[in-house]
Amino acid sequence: MVVVQENCPTKVGDILVAVIDGQVTVKYLRQRPDGRFYLQPANPAFADILPGGASSRFWASS
């Protein structure tokens, strides 16, 4: 079970619930040196996600 809150301030390192193209995922929020944000999985077997587009939504986990 994951508890989330809409409109909650987030910062790099927080765990987010993201809906990207209709798929729900839970990832860490990270930032690249060039300033772009990305989502990092806890499992290194999975790739990072560069979110973008109008179909992406994010919530902070509690």
PDB file of C-alpha atoms in Angstrom:
ATOM      1  CA  MET A   1       0.000   0.000   0.000  1.00  0.00           C
ATOM      2  CA  VAL A   2       1.283   3.456  -0.890  1.00  0.00           C
ATOM      3  CA  VAL A   3      -0.183   6.645   0.567  1.00  0.00           C
ATOM      4  CA  VAL A   4       0.061   9.712  -1.673  1.00  0.00           C
ATOM      5  CA  GLN A   5      -0.916  13.348  -1.434  1.00  0.00           C
ATOM      6  CA  GLU A   6      -1.737  15.589  -4.375  1.00  0.00           C
ATOM      7  CA  ASN A   7      -0.180  19.062  -4.550  1.00  0.00           C
ATOM      8  CA  CYS A   8       2.490  18.150  -2.012  1.00  0.00           C
ATOM      9  CA  PRO A   9       5.857  19.903  -2.487  1.00  0.00           C
ATOM     10  CA  THR A  10       8.542  17.488  -3.657  1.00  0.00           C
ATOM     11  CA  LYS A  11      12.301  17.627  -3.788  1.00  0.00           C
ATOM     12  CA  VAL A  12      15.060  15.610  -5.398  1.00  0.00           C
ATOM     13  CA  GLY A  13      15.369  12.281  -3.592  1.00  0.00           C
ATOM     14  CA  ASP A  14      11.652  11.982  -2.774  1.00  0.00           C
ATOM     15  CA  ILE A  15       9.707   8.894  -3.795  1.00  0.00           C
ATOM     16  CA  LEU A  16       6.942   9.708  -6.280  1.00  0.00           C
ATOM     17  CA  VAL A  17       3.958   7.910  -7.690  1.00  0.00           C
ATOM     18  CA  ALA A  18       3.869   8.687 -11.394  1.00  0.00           C
ATOM     19  CA  VAL A  19       1.267   8.003 -14.053  1.00  0.00           C
ATOM     20  CA  ILE A  20       2.968   8.025 -17.433  1.00  0.00           C
ATOM     21  CA  ASP A  21       0.937   7.180 -20.533  1.00  0.00           C
ATOM     22  CA  GLY A  22      -1.659   5.493 -18.303  1.00  0.00           C
ATOM     23  CA  GLN A  23       0.889   3.304 -16.476  1.00  0.00           C
ATOM     24  CA  VAL A  24       1.432   3.755 -12.716  1.00  0.00           C
ATOM     25  CA  THR A  25       4.940   3.505 -11.279  1.00  0.00           C
ATOM     26  CA  VAL A  26       6.758   4.389  -8.045  1.00  0.00           C
ATOM     27  CA  LYS A  27      10.214   5.922  -8.495  1.00  0.00           C
ATOM     28  CA  TYR A  28      12.776   8.241  -6.909  1.00  0.00           C
ATOM     29  CA  LEU A  29      12.887  11.819  -8.219  1.00  0.00           C
ATOM     30  CA  ARG A  30      16.412  12.670  -9.403  1.00  0.00           C
ATOM     31  CA  GLN A  31      17.978  15.601 -11.259  1.00  0.00           C
ATOM     32  CA  ARG A  32      20.718  15.525 -13.869  1.00  0.00           C
ATOM     33  CA  PRO A  33      23.567  18.064 -13.913  1.00  0.00           C
ATOM     34  CA  ASP A  34      21.872  19.808 -16.867  1.00  0.00           C
ATOM     35  CA  GLY A  35      18.802  20.451 -14.662  1.00  0.00           C
ATOM     36  CA  ARG A  36      16.468  17.893 -16.226  1.00  0.00           C
ATOM     37  CA  PHE A  37      14.489  15.726 -13.842  1.00  0.00           C
ATOM     38  CA  TYR A  38      14.140  11.967 -14.204  1.00  0.00           C
ATOM     39  CA  LEU A  39      12.611   9.051 -12.342  1.00  0.00           C
ATOM     40  CA  GLN A  40      14.974   6.382 -11.006  1.00  0.00           C
ATOM     41  CA  PRO A  41      13.798   2.875 -10.086  1.00  0.00           C
ATOM     42  CA  ALA A  42      15.085   1.235  -6.910  1.00  0.00           C
ATOM     43  CA  ASN A  43      15.806  -1.901  -8.944  1.00  0.00           C
ATOM     44  CA  PRO A  44      18.907  -1.355 -11.135  1.00  0.00           C
ATOM     45  CA  ALA A  45      17.578  -3.898 -13.639  1.00  0.00           C
ATOM     46  CA  PHE A  46      15.107  -1.243 -14.824  1.00  0.00           C
ATOM     47  CA  ALA A  47      15.923   1.911 -16.802  1.00  0.00           C
ATOM     48  CA  ASP A  48      15.497   5.517 -15.685  1.00  0.00           C
ATOM     49  CA  ILE A  49      12.458   7.360 -17.018  1.00  0.00           C
ATOM     50  CA  LEU A  50      12.618  10.854 -18.505  1.00  0.00           C
ATOM     51  CA  PRO A  51       9.055  12.091 -17.925  1.00  0.00           C
ATOM     52  CA  GLY A  52       7.413  14.495 -20.267  1.00  0.00           C
ATOM     53  CA  GLY A  53       4.263  15.257 -22.112  1.00  0.00           C
ATOM     54  CA  ALA A  54       0.783  16.189 -21.053  1.00  0.00           C
ATOM     55  CA  SER A  55      -0.075  12.604 -20.095  1.00  0.00           C
ATOM     56  CA  SER A  56       2.342  12.521 -17.124  1.00  0.00           C
ATOM     57  CA  ARG A  57       1.134  13.101 -13.552  1.00  0.00           C
ATOM     58  CA  PHE A  58       3.046  12.883 -10.275  1.00  0.00           C
ATOM     59  CA  TRP A  59       2.244  12.632  -6.564  1.00  0.00           C
ATOM     60  CA  ALA A  60       4.533  12.577  -3.531  1.00  0.00           C
ATOM     61  CA  SER A  61       4.396   9.511  -1.352  1.00  0.00           C
ATOM     62  CA  SER A  62       3.934   9.904   2.386  1.00  0.00           C
TER      63      SER A  62
END
